[in-house]
Amino acid sequence: MPLTIAAAAKQIAARTLSPVELAQERLARAEALNSTIWAFIRITPEPALAAAKAAEARQMSGSLKGPLDGIPFAHKDIYCTAGIPTTAHSAQFIDHVPAEDATTVKWLADAGVVSLGKLATHEFAFGGPSFDLPWPPAHNPWNPKHFTAGSSSGTGAAVSAGIIMGGTGSDTGGSIRGPSALCGIAGIKPTYGLCPRTGILPLAQSLDHAGPMARTAEDCALLLQAMAGHDPADPASAKVEIPDYAAALNQGVKGKTIGVIRHFHEVDNPVSPATLAGIERAIAALKEAGAIIKDVTLPSLQEFNNAGWVILMAEAYSVHETRMQTAPEKFGEGLRHRLAFGGLVTGADYIAAQKRRLELIARTQAATEGCDLLITAVAPGEAPPIDKVPKWAMLEKPGFTIPGNILGWPAMSVFTGLGAGELPVAAQIIGKPFDDAGVLAAGHLLEKALGTLELAPGI
Amino acid sequence: MSEIPTPETMSLMLARAGISLPPAEVEELRQHWPLFAPMLAGLRKPALPTSAELAVTFKASR
């Protein structure tokens, strides 16, 4: 099994693993693999080794900061990093060097992570895969001819390839869960407002979520511990007590009611045979562990997608309006065209979408009363070839992840096995607001029950 | 599937948003507009009576 954050932390604490040697090994792996999977926009050996040396000094003096101290990590390139370019994978921001770290970058650095560099993203977290940007799109380590999904594409690829043990992602319509699913790792979109977005380049602020991606639910729990908290600089930041996510991992699901949103993945957008089989295996494992399983009927996936895409596109256009009007050619074609549609959303359309969002939340709350967790698909199937991803795919069939952004409820991708072409498939676990710990615990249980912790790409 | 707008209508819509793109790109957007238009139309069909509509509001704070 590839080394996880939890296992590495134990070895670092026992002084059997050197943070400096670990960073050197992972930097070399990043350099060796990047021309195949293009996970990194920028590898930063000097600050990485400086951080690793500081972690090793703490290791030797018995003053480690916790389980993230000395862990190889990297940030999606929309997370601002002081003194290090933060480009959003775009020619628009190619010279953008922030003066300050994003809040979560600072909190993770305070916890001791060793950042190896900046990771590929779909342009401004919305435009890919694009082949007309300053850097290529990330490719899937399970088969580099295939797509990673996005937009946290570099994080998905780098974790999956065993370069970093964890990384940051952002999720506005599925950008943490999608690449986690297609790259065979774990990723949680936390409850809206749990992790501050201060210093993260926005896509659509009423839907934007920051969150962690890692090999396992346990590692996501360790990372979420450092990323969650109140930041008054983010107007959406929640003031809630942060539980001990790692301690809650073994709570299991006994006695919990889990709603299966069967119509999402069987009727609204039927999934591949392997994806469906993975969901059924997950349901069986949850039942075996003592959960009460029942089908639930939510508003249709299309209804969620109608409201979600209109809100997302309108807000994204609002963020980029000046650039679209003055230098549209500096965007890749994919993002330019999506933003153009956002510019055509009227004020009445946008308000109608926000009203529909409130109504969808109310209907979902009513339909899931008594349920602790929900389960459905993350993606319709295995990763397609990266050069065969239709530009307008997101509008052609309704996606499974945007309901989580509309609702703001926590949702994670759980690796359920391998499908066609030996490519990963996944299930999505959704929880009630601020029960991120319950979602992670279900993911932890499933990873062990389904045996997917042992699986890794042969790259 | 909604109808493809005329080239004139598409150009007018983009101009109203202040967007200027090459003709080939305007044509691509025009051809694909029927993928997006039904989403907008779906939102305009009231799901609740006017008196029961949920309001998008603002909460003042000190």
Short mmCIF file of C-alpha atoms in Angstrom, two decimals:
data_model
loop_
_atom_site.label_atom_id
_atom_site.label_comp_id
_atom_site.label_asym_id
_atom_site.label_seq_id
_atom_site.Cartn_x
_atom_site.Cartn_y
_atom_site.Cartn_z
CA MET A 1 0.00 0.00 0.00
CA PRO A 2 1.39 3.46 -0.87
CA LEU A 3 2.53 5.52 2.10
CA THR A 4 -0.28 7.61 3.56
CA ILE A 5 -0.09 10.75 5.68
CA ALA A 6 -1.23 8.78 8.74
CA ALA A 7 1.49 6.14 8.27
CA ALA A 8 4.20 8.67 7.41
CA ALA A 9 3.31 10.75 10.46
CA LYS A 10 3.91 7.74 12.72
CA GLN A 11 7.28 7.07 11.09
CA ILE A 12 8.30 10.73 11.34
CA ALA A 13 7.28 10.80 15.02
CA ALA A 14 9.30 7.60 15.59
CA ARG A 15 12.28 9.17 13.77
CA THR A 16 12.38 6.31 11.26
CA LEU A 17 11.52 8.61 8.35
CA SER A 18 13.44 11.77 7.52
CA PRO A 19 11.30 14.69 6.26
CA VAL A 20 14.28 15.90 4.21
CA GLU A 21 14.87 12.53 2.54
CA LEU A 22 11.13 12.20 1.96
CA ALA A 23 10.96 15.63 0.33
CA GLN A 24 13.99 14.88 -1.83
CA GLU A 25 12.49 11.59 -2.98
CA ARG A 26 9.11 13.16 -3.79
CA LEU A 27 10.69 16.16 -5.58
CA ALA A 28 12.65 13.74 -7.75
CA ARG A 29 9.46 11.81 -8.48
CA ALA A 30 7.68 15.05 -9.39
CA GLU A 31 10.46 15.98 -11.83
CA ALA A 32 10.53 12.48 -13.32
CA LEU A 33 6.78 12.14 -13.87
CA ASN A 34 5.75 15.66 -14.77
CA SER A 35 6.37 15.32 -18.49
CA THR A 36 3.98 12.34 -18.45
CA ILE A 37 1.15 13.48 -16.18
CA TRP A 38 1.69 17.28 -16.06
CA ALA A 39 0.41 17.49 -12.49
CA PHE A 40 2.62 20.46 -11.60
CA ILE A 41 2.69 23.92 -13.10
CA ARG A 42 5.65 24.78 -10.93
CA ILE A 43 7.92 22.66 -8.75
CA THR A 44 9.58 24.64 -5.95
CA PRO A 45 12.53 22.65 -4.57
CA GLU A 46 14.15 25.46 -2.55
CA PRO A 47 11.23 26.41 -0.30
CA ALA A 48 10.26 22.73 -0.12
CA LEU A 49 13.65 21.66 1.18
CA ALA A 50 13.77 24.61 3.58
CA ALA A 51 10.39 23.57 5.00
CA ALA A 52 11.53 19.93 5.18
CA LYS A 53 14.70 20.90 7.04
CA ALA A 54 12.65 22.92 9.54
CA ALA A 55 10.35 19.91 10.03
CA GLU A 56 13.36 17.66 10.54
CA ALA A 57 14.78 20.04 13.12
CA ARG A 58 11.49 19.85 15.02
CA GLN A 59 11.56 16.05 14.64
CA MET A 60 15.01 15.86 16.18
CA SER A 61 14.16 18.27 19.00
CA GLY A 62 10.90 16.49 19.84
CA SER A 63 8.76 19.48 18.93
CA LEU A 64 6.79 18.21 15.93
CA LYS A 65 3.65 20.22 15.27
CA GLY A 66 1.42 17.21 14.64
CA PRO A 67 0.62 14.59 12.01
CA LEU A 68 1.10 16.95 9.05
CA ASP A 69 4.61 18.03 10.02
CA GLY A 70 7.03 17.12 7.23
CA ILE A 71 4.33 15.73 4.89
CA PRO A 72 4.89 16.27 1.11
CA PHE A 73 2.03 18.44 -0.12
CA ALA A 74 1.11 20.92 -2.86
CA HIS A 75 -1.49 23.55 -3.61
CA LYS A 76 -3.86 23.93 -6.53
CA ASP A 77 -2.67 26.98 -8.44
CA ILE A 78 -5.66 29.11 -7.46
CA TYR A 79 -4.49 29.11 -3.82
CA CYS A 80 -2.42 32.27 -3.36
CA THR A 81 1.12 31.64 -2.13
CA ALA A 82 3.23 34.59 -1.00
CA GLY A 83 6.15 35.21 -3.35
CA ILE A 84 5.32 32.20 -5.54
CA PRO A 85 3.35 32.77 -8.78
CA THR A 86 -0.31 31.83 -8.60
CA THR A 87 -1.51 31.67 -12.17
CA ALA A 88 -4.86 29.83 -12.15
CA HIS A 89 -3.25 27.94 -15.09
CA SER A 90 -4.01 31.00 -17.22
CA ALA A 91 -2.12 33.44 -19.42
CA GLN A 92 -4.30 36.10 -17.77
CA PHE A 93 -2.45 35.65 -14.47
CA ILE A 94 0.93 34.45 -15.74
CA ASP A 95 2.77 37.22 -13.84
CA HIS A 96 0.58 37.16 -10.74
CA VAL A 97 2.72 36.85 -7.63
CA PRO A 98 0.66 37.23 -4.45
CA ALA A 99 2.00 39.17 -1.50
CA GLU A 100 0.17 36.96 1.00
CA ASP A 101 -0.73 33.33 1.49
CA ALA A 102 -4.36 32.22 1.35
CA THR A 103 -5.68 31.58 4.85
CA THR A 104 -5.71 27.80 4.34
CA VAL A 105 -2.19 27.87 2.86
CA LYS A 106 -1.03 29.61 6.02
CA TRP A 107 -2.89 27.22 8.31
CA LEU A 108 -1.46 24.18 6.51
CA ALA A 109 2.06 25.65 6.63
CA ASP A 110 1.55 26.28 10.35
CA ALA A 111 0.72 22.57 10.65
CA GLY A 112 4.05 21.74 9.00
CA VAL A 113 3.20 20.54 5.48
CA VAL A 114 6.06 20.69 2.98
CA SER A 115 4.74 22.27 -0.21
CA LEU A 116 6.51 20.93 -3.29
CA GLY A 117 4.97 23.42 -5.70
CA LYS A 118 1.83 24.54 -7.48
CA LEU A 119 -0.56 22.17 -9.18
CA ALA A 120 -2.34 22.21 -12.51
CA THR A 121 -5.98 23.25 -12.56
CA HIS A 122 -8.56 23.80 -15.19
CA GLU A 123 -8.20 27.47 -16.10
CA PHE A 124 -9.57 29.55 -13.20
CA ALA A 125 -11.07 26.27 -11.93
CA PHE A 126 -13.52 26.09 -14.84
CA GLY A 127 -12.03 25.74 -18.29
CA GLY A 128 -10.62 22.32 -19.07
CA PRO A 129 -9.22 20.18 -20.35
CA SER A 130 -7.60 22.85 -22.51
CA PHE A 131 -4.62 22.45 -24.81
CA ASP A 132 -4.20 26.15 -25.62
CA LEU A 133 -2.94 27.35 -22.22
CA PRO A 134 0.64 28.10 -21.08
CA TRP A 135 0.84 24.59 -19.57
CA PRO A 136 -0.68 21.26 -20.66
CA PRO A 137 -3.61 19.84 -18.69
CA ALA A 138 -2.92 17.18 -16.06
CA HIS A 139 -3.16 13.60 -17.28
CA ASN A 140 -4.45 10.56 -15.37
CA PRO A 141 -1.70 8.43 -13.72
CA TRP A 142 -3.80 5.26 -14.20
CA ASN A 143 -3.47 5.83 -17.95
CA PRO A 144 -1.89 9.09 -19.10
CA LYS A 145 -3.99 9.08 -22.26
CA HIS A 146 -7.04 9.59 -20.10
CA PHE A 147 -8.70 12.55 -18.41
CA THR A 148 -8.34 13.40 -14.71
CA ALA A 149 -11.60 15.36 -14.54
CA GLY A 150 -11.31 18.76 -12.99
CA SER A 151 -10.83 21.31 -11.98
CA SER A 152 -8.48 20.15 -9.21
CA SER A 153 -6.81 18.01 -11.86
CA GLY A 154 -3.19 18.41 -10.79
CA THR A 155 -4.03 17.54 -7.18
CA GLY A 156 -5.83 14.39 -8.29
CA ALA A 157 -2.95 13.34 -10.53
CA ALA A 158 -0.15 14.15 -8.06
CA VAL A 159 -1.78 12.35 -5.13
CA SER A 160 -2.70 9.36 -7.26
CA ALA A 161 0.84 9.12 -8.67
CA GLY A 162 2.35 9.11 -5.19
CA ILE A 163 4.17 12.42 -5.59
CA ILE A 164 2.37 14.23 -2.81
CA MET A 165 0.46 12.69 0.07
CA GLY A 166 -2.18 15.40 0.06
CA GLY A 167 -3.11 18.62 -1.63
CA THR A 168 -5.64 21.38 -1.79
CA GLY A 169 -8.61 21.44 -4.09
CA SER A 170 -11.61 23.64 -4.65
CA ASP A 171 -15.11 22.56 -5.56
CA THR A 172 -17.72 24.81 -7.17
CA GLY A 173 -19.55 22.19 -9.21
CA GLY A 174 -17.58 19.04 -8.39
CA SER A 175 -13.93 20.04 -8.78
CA ILE A 176 -12.68 18.11 -5.74
CA ARG A 177 -14.92 15.07 -6.11
CA GLY A 178 -14.57 14.64 -9.89
CA PRO A 179 -10.77 14.27 -10.05
CA SER A 180 -10.78 12.26 -6.83
CA ALA A 181 -13.16 9.80 -8.50
CA LEU A 182 -11.33 9.51 -11.82
CA CYS A 183 -7.87 9.35 -10.20
CA GLY A 184 -8.87 6.78 -7.56
CA ILE A 185 -8.23 8.81 -4.42
CA ALA A 186 -10.30 10.42 -1.65
CA GLY A 187 -11.54 14.00 -1.68
CA ILE A 188 -14.06 15.85 0.44
CA LYS A 189 -16.00 18.97 -0.40
CA PRO A 190 -16.65 20.15 3.13
CA THR A 191 -19.79 21.93 4.28
CA TYR A 192 -20.07 25.39 2.70
CA GLY A 193 -18.27 27.87 4.92
CA LEU A 194 -16.27 25.30 6.91
CA CYS A 195 -12.94 26.11 5.19
CA PRO A 196 -12.29 29.79 4.44
CA ARG A 197 -11.77 30.86 0.81
CA THR A 198 -9.74 33.96 1.67
CA GLY A 199 -6.86 34.20 -0.79
CA ILE A 200 -8.25 31.56 -3.16
CA LEU A 201 -9.01 32.92 -6.64
CA PRO A 202 -12.80 32.72 -6.92
CA LEU A 203 -14.92 30.96 -9.50
CA ALA A 204 -18.45 31.52 -8.16
CA GLN A 205 -18.51 32.67 -4.56
CA SER A 206 -21.92 31.36 -3.54
CA LEU A 207 -20.87 27.85 -4.64
CA ASP A 208 -17.09 27.85 -4.00
CA HIS A 209 -15.76 25.40 -1.41
CA ALA A 210 -12.14 24.78 -0.35
CA GLY A 211 -11.14 21.31 0.75
CA PRO A 212 -8.53 18.55 0.90
CA MET A 213 -7.66 15.66 -1.40
CA ALA A 214 -5.52 12.70 -0.33
CA ARG A 215 -5.16 8.96 -0.77
CA THR A 216 -7.58 8.05 2.05
CA ALA A 217 -10.49 9.39 4.07
CA GLU A 218 -8.24 9.25 7.14
CA ASP A 219 -5.70 11.52 5.44
CA CYS A 220 -8.50 13.87 4.36
CA ALA A 221 -9.59 14.03 8.01
CA LEU A 222 -6.08 15.03 9.09
CA LEU A 223 -5.93 17.73 6.42
CA LEU A 224 -9.44 19.02 7.09
CA GLN A 225 -8.44 19.50 10.72
CA ALA A 226 -5.91 22.10 9.57
CA MET A 227 -8.12 23.70 6.90
CA ALA A 228 -11.36 24.11 8.86
CA GLY A 229 -12.02 27.15 11.01
CA HIS A 230 -13.46 30.62 11.11
CA ASP A 231 -11.91 33.45 9.14
CA PRO A 232 -13.74 36.78 9.39
CA ALA A 233 -12.21 37.85 6.07
CA ASP A 234 -14.46 35.35 4.26
CA PRO A 235 -18.07 36.52 4.60
CA ALA A 236 -19.31 32.94 4.17
CA SER A 237 -16.99 31.52 6.83
CA ALA A 238 -18.92 29.58 9.47
CA LYS A 239 -18.40 30.08 13.19
CA VAL A 240 -18.74 26.52 14.42
CA GLU A 241 -16.90 24.27 16.80
CA ILE A 242 -14.42 22.11 14.87
CA PRO A 243 -14.55 18.46 15.98
CA ASP A 244 -11.62 16.05 16.01
CA TYR A 245 -12.15 14.52 12.56
CA ALA A 246 -9.56 11.76 12.94
CA ALA A 247 -10.94 10.71 16.32
CA ALA A 248 -14.42 10.44 14.78
CA LEU A 249 -13.33 8.18 11.92
CA ASN A 250 -14.21 4.95 13.67
CA GLN A 251 -17.75 5.97 14.63
CA GLY A 252 -18.98 3.66 11.86
CA VAL A 253 -22.51 3.70 10.49
CA LYS A 254 -24.33 1.32 12.86
CA GLY A 255 -27.89 2.55 13.35
CA LYS A 256 -27.48 5.37 10.83
CA THR A 257 -30.01 5.74 8.05
CA ILE A 258 -28.49 6.03 4.61
CA GLY A 259 -30.63 7.25 1.73
CA VAL A 260 -29.83 5.89 -1.72
CA ILE A 261 -30.56 8.51 -4.40
CA ARG A 262 -31.08 5.75 -6.91
CA HIS A 263 -32.85 7.88 -9.51
CA PHE A 264 -29.77 10.12 -9.85
CA HIS A 265 -27.51 7.32 -11.12
CA GLU A 266 -30.06 4.89 -12.59
CA VAL A 267 -32.55 7.22 -14.31
CA ASP A 268 -31.46 10.87 -14.43
CA ASN A 269 -27.99 10.01 -15.78
CA PRO A 270 -27.40 6.25 -15.92
CA VAL A 271 -23.85 5.31 -14.94
CA SER A 272 -21.43 2.72 -16.31
CA PRO A 273 -21.81 -0.92 -15.18
CA ALA A 274 -18.65 -0.75 -13.04
CA THR A 275 -19.74 2.49 -11.39
CA LEU A 276 -23.13 1.01 -10.57
CA ALA A 277 -21.55 -2.19 -9.28
CA GLY A 278 -19.24 -0.12 -7.05
CA ILE A 279 -22.18 1.79 -5.59
CA GLU A 280 -24.02 -1.47 -4.92
CA ARG A 281 -20.92 -2.92 -3.22
CA ALA A 282 -20.72 0.21 -1.07
CA ILE A 283 -24.41 -0.05 -0.13
CA ALA A 284 -23.92 -3.71 0.81
CA ALA A 285 -20.89 -2.83 2.94
CA LEU A 286 -22.78 -0.07 4.74
CA LYS A 287 -25.67 -2.45 5.40
CA GLU A 288 -23.28 -5.12 6.66
CA ALA A 289 -21.85 -2.52 9.06
CA GLY A 290 -25.28 -1.92 10.55
CA ALA A 291 -26.70 0.97 8.55
CA ILE A 292 -30.37 1.17 7.66
CA ILE A 293 -30.64 1.56 3.89
CA LYS A 294 -33.61 3.15 2.11
CA ASP A 295 -34.24 4.73 -1.24
CA VAL A 296 -34.96 8.47 -1.31
CA THR A 297 -36.36 10.64 -4.08
CA LEU A 298 -34.90 14.11 -4.47
CA PRO A 299 -35.63 16.76 -7.09
CA SER A 300 -34.20 15.59 -10.41
CA LEU A 301 -30.54 15.93 -11.22
CA GLN A 302 -31.51 18.21 -14.10
CA GLU A 303 -33.28 20.62 -11.74
CA PHE A 304 -30.13 20.89 -9.61
CA ASN A 305 -28.00 21.36 -12.73
CA ASN A 306 -30.26 24.08 -14.15
CA ALA A 307 -29.93 26.22 -11.03
CA GLY A 308 -26.30 25.31 -10.42
CA TRP A 309 -24.90 26.07 -13.86
CA VAL A 310 -26.82 29.32 -14.22
CA ILE A 311 -25.58 30.56 -10.83
CA LEU A 312 -22.04 29.33 -11.51
CA MET A 313 -21.77 30.85 -14.97
CA ALA A 314 -23.28 34.18 -13.98
CA GLU A 315 -21.05 34.54 -10.93
CA ALA A 316 -17.99 33.43 -12.90
CA TYR A 317 -18.73 36.04 -15.55
CA SER A 318 -19.06 38.65 -12.83
CA VAL A 319 -15.55 37.73 -11.62
CA HIS A 320 -14.05 37.88 -15.13
CA GLU A 321 -16.22 40.47 -16.90
CA THR A 322 -13.51 43.08 -17.37
CA ARG A 323 -11.04 40.49 -18.69
CA MET A 324 -13.68 39.08 -21.04
CA GLN A 325 -14.41 42.55 -22.39
CA THR A 326 -10.82 43.74 -22.74
CA ALA A 327 -8.63 40.68 -23.37
CA PRO A 328 -10.76 37.61 -24.07
CA GLU A 329 -7.99 36.13 -26.23
CA LYS A 330 -5.87 35.62 -23.09
CA PHE A 331 -8.31 32.97 -21.89
CA GLY A 332 -8.23 29.49 -23.38
CA GLU A 333 -11.07 28.88 -25.79
CA GLY A 334 -12.93 26.53 -23.46
CA LEU A 335 -13.16 29.00 -20.59
CA ARG A 336 -13.77 31.94 -22.93
CA HIS A 337 -16.84 30.26 -24.36
CA ARG A 338 -18.22 29.18 -20.99
CA LEU A 339 -17.75 32.69 -19.62
CA ALA A 340 -19.48 34.10 -22.69
CA PHE A 341 -22.59 32.08 -21.85
CA GLY A 342 -22.34 33.45 -18.31
CA GLY A 343 -22.43 36.95 -19.75
CA LEU A 344 -25.76 36.15 -21.39
CA VAL A 345 -27.51 35.30 -18.11
CA THR A 346 -29.86 38.15 -17.19
CA GLY A 347 -30.50 39.52 -13.73
CA ALA A 348 -33.92 37.86 -13.72
CA ASP A 349 -32.35 34.52 -14.71
CA TYR A 350 -29.86 34.74 -11.87
CA ILE A 351 -32.46 35.61 -9.25
CA ALA A 352 -34.71 32.83 -10.56
CA ALA A 353 -31.79 30.42 -10.11
CA GLN A 354 -31.13 31.58 -6.56
CA LYS A 355 -34.83 31.26 -5.68
CA ARG A 356 -34.86 27.79 -7.20
CA ARG A 357 -31.80 26.96 -5.13
CA LEU A 358 -33.68 27.81 -1.91
CA GLU A 359 -36.58 25.69 -3.05
CA LEU A 360 -34.30 22.75 -3.96
CA ILE A 361 -32.72 22.93 -0.50
CA ALA A 362 -36.16 22.91 1.17
CA ARG A 363 -37.36 19.97 -0.94
CA THR A 364 -34.15 18.01 -0.27
CA GLN A 365 -34.38 18.64 3.46
CA ALA A 366 -37.95 17.30 3.45
CA ALA A 367 -37.08 14.28 1.29
CA THR A 368 -34.12 13.29 3.47
CA GLU A 369 -35.67 13.80 6.88
CA GLY A 370 -34.48 10.98 9.11
CA CYS A 371 -31.49 10.22 6.87
CA ASP A 372 -27.99 10.69 8.25
CA LEU A 373 -26.14 10.17 4.97
CA LEU A 374 -26.91 9.82 1.26
CA ILE A 375 -25.19 7.80 -1.45
CA THR A 376 -25.07 8.12 -5.24
CA ALA A 377 -22.50 8.40 -8.04
CA VAL A 378 -19.73 11.00 -8.42
CA ALA A 379 -19.11 10.56 -12.13
CA PRO A 380 -21.02 8.69 -14.83
CA GLY A 381 -18.17 6.28 -15.49
CA GLU A 382 -14.48 5.70 -15.98
CA ALA A 383 -12.16 8.48 -17.22
CA PRO A 384 -12.57 9.14 -20.96
CA PRO A 385 -9.56 9.71 -23.25
CA ILE A 386 -8.33 13.23 -22.56
CA ASP A 387 -8.56 14.22 -26.22
CA LYS A 388 -12.15 13.01 -26.49
CA VAL A 389 -13.79 15.11 -23.77
CA PRO A 390 -16.61 17.08 -25.39
CA LYS A 391 -16.28 20.80 -24.77
CA TRP A 392 -19.93 21.13 -23.75
CA ALA A 393 -20.20 17.82 -21.87
CA MET A 394 -21.27 19.58 -18.68
CA LEU A 395 -24.40 20.90 -20.40
CA GLU A 396 -25.21 17.71 -22.32
CA LYS A 397 -25.94 15.45 -19.34
CA PRO A 398 -26.66 16.47 -15.73
CA GLY A 399 -23.73 15.99 -13.36
CA PHE A 400 -23.87 14.26 -9.97
CA THR A 401 -21.79 16.70 -7.98
CA ILE A 402 -23.49 20.07 -8.37
CA PRO A 403 -26.34 19.17 -5.97
CA GLY A 404 -23.71 19.21 -3.19
CA ASN A 405 -22.73 22.75 -4.15
CA ILE A 406 -26.34 23.91 -4.39
CA LEU A 407 -27.05 22.42 -0.96
CA GLY A 408 -23.72 23.30 0.63
CA TRP A 409 -23.77 19.88 2.35
CA PRO A 410 -20.53 17.90 2.82
CA ALA A 411 -19.84 15.32 0.11
CA MET A 412 -16.91 13.07 -0.64
CA SER A 413 -15.70 10.76 -3.37
CA VAL A 414 -14.90 7.23 -2.25
CA PHE A 415 -12.83 4.95 -4.50
CA THR A 416 -14.87 1.76 -5.00
CA GLY A 417 -12.73 -0.24 -7.45
CA LEU A 418 -11.51 -0.50 -11.01
CA GLY A 419 -13.73 -0.55 -14.07
CA ALA A 420 -13.21 -0.71 -17.81
CA GLY A 421 -9.60 -0.20 -18.86
CA GLU A 422 -8.47 -0.74 -15.24
CA LEU A 423 -9.60 2.82 -14.51
CA PRO A 424 -11.06 3.89 -11.14
CA VAL A 425 -14.74 4.23 -10.33
CA ALA A 426 -16.25 5.85 -7.25
CA ALA A 427 -19.30 6.49 -5.09
CA GLN A 428 -20.36 9.76 -3.48
CA ILE A 429 -21.28 10.01 0.20
CA ILE A 430 -23.25 13.13 1.14
CA GLY A 431 -23.95 14.26 4.70
CA LYS A 432 -26.05 16.83 6.50
CA PRO A 433 -24.55 20.30 7.10
CA PHE A 434 -21.46 20.20 9.33
CA ASP A 435 -21.51 16.40 9.65
CA ASP A 436 -18.26 16.26 7.72
CA ALA A 437 -17.00 13.83 10.36
CA GLY A 438 -19.86 11.43 9.60
CA VAL A 439 -19.09 11.57 5.87
CA LEU A 440 -15.40 10.87 6.47
CA ALA A 441 -16.23 8.00 8.81
CA ALA A 442 -18.42 6.36 6.16
CA GLY A 443 -15.65 6.84 3.60
CA HIS A 444 -13.09 5.32 5.98
CA LEU A 445 -15.32 2.30 6.55
CA LEU A 446 -15.90 1.81 2.82
CA GLU A 447 -12.23 2.05 1.87
CA LYS A 448 -11.44 -0.78 4.27
CA ALA A 449 -14.49 -2.87 3.32
CA LEU A 450 -13.95 -2.52 -0.43
CA GLY A 451 -10.18 -3.10 -0.36
CA THR A 452 -9.37 -0.04 -2.46
CA LEU A 453 -6.61 1.19 -0.14
CA GLU A 454 -4.32 -1.36 -1.75
CA LEU A 455 -4.90 -0.08 -5.29
CA ALA A 456 -2.53 2.41 -6.92
CA PRO A 457 -1.51 3.17 -10.50
CA GLY A 458 1.62 1.40 -11.73
CA ILE A 459 3.22 4.60 -13.01
CA MET B 1 -34.16 21.37 -27.50
CA SER B 2 -34.66 25.09 -28.03
CA GLU B 3 -34.06 26.79 -31.35
CA ILE B 4 -30.73 28.10 -32.55
CA PRO B 5 -30.87 31.91 -32.42
CA THR B 6 -30.28 33.88 -35.60
CA PRO B 7 -26.76 35.25 -36.09
CA GLU B 8 -28.13 38.75 -35.53
CA THR B 9 -29.76 37.77 -32.23
CA MET B 10 -26.60 36.04 -31.01
CA SER B 11 -24.46 39.05 -31.91
CA LEU B 12 -26.89 41.36 -30.13
CA MET B 13 -26.88 39.21 -26.98
CA LEU B 14 -23.08 39.18 -26.86
CA ALA B 15 -22.84 42.91 -27.61
CA ARG B 16 -25.22 43.64 -24.73
CA ALA B 17 -22.78 41.82 -22.42
CA GLY B 18 -19.89 43.80 -23.91
CA ILE B 19 -18.30 40.67 -25.39
CA SER B 20 -16.55 40.84 -28.75
CA LEU B 21 -15.39 37.54 -30.25
CA PRO B 22 -14.26 36.41 -33.72
CA PRO B 23 -17.13 35.41 -36.04
CA ALA B 24 -16.22 31.70 -35.93
CA GLU B 25 -16.49 31.70 -32.15
CA VAL B 26 -19.78 33.57 -32.21
CA GLU B 27 -21.05 30.92 -34.60
CA GLU B 28 -19.94 28.11 -32.26
CA LEU B 29 -21.70 29.77 -29.35
CA ARG B 30 -24.81 30.22 -31.48
CA GLN B 31 -24.84 26.53 -32.42
CA HIS B 32 -24.47 25.45 -28.79
CA TRP B 33 -26.86 27.97 -27.22
CA PRO B 34 -29.68 25.36 -27.35
CA LEU B 35 -27.76 23.35 -24.72
CA PHE B 36 -27.90 26.24 -22.25
CA ALA B 37 -31.19 27.97 -23.09
CA PRO B 38 -33.38 25.15 -21.68
CA MET B 39 -31.63 25.53 -18.31
CA LEU B 40 -32.68 29.17 -18.21
CA ALA B 41 -36.18 28.33 -19.42
CA GLY B 42 -36.51 25.61 -16.77
CA LEU B 43 -35.84 28.16 -14.05
CA ARG B 44 -38.50 30.53 -15.35
CA LYS B 45 -41.28 27.97 -14.91
CA PRO B 46 -42.53 28.78 -11.40
CA ALA B 47 -42.23 25.82 -9.08
CA LEU B 48 -44.27 27.56 -6.39
CA PRO B 49 -47.19 30.03 -6.46
CA THR B 50 -46.05 33.66 -6.41
CA SER B 51 -47.31 34.11 -2.85
CA ALA B 52 -45.17 31.17 -1.68
CA GLU B 53 -41.96 32.04 -3.51
CA LEU B 54 -38.82 31.87 -1.42
CA ALA B 55 -37.15 35.25 -1.35
CA VAL B 56 -33.49 35.99 -1.98
CA THR B 57 -32.86 38.37 0.89
CA PHE B 58 -30.17 40.25 2.76
CA LYS B 59 -29.45 40.04 6.47
CA ALA B 60 -27.99 43.11 8.09
CA SER B 61 -25.35 42.59 10.72
CA ARG B 62 -23.58 44.97 13.05
#
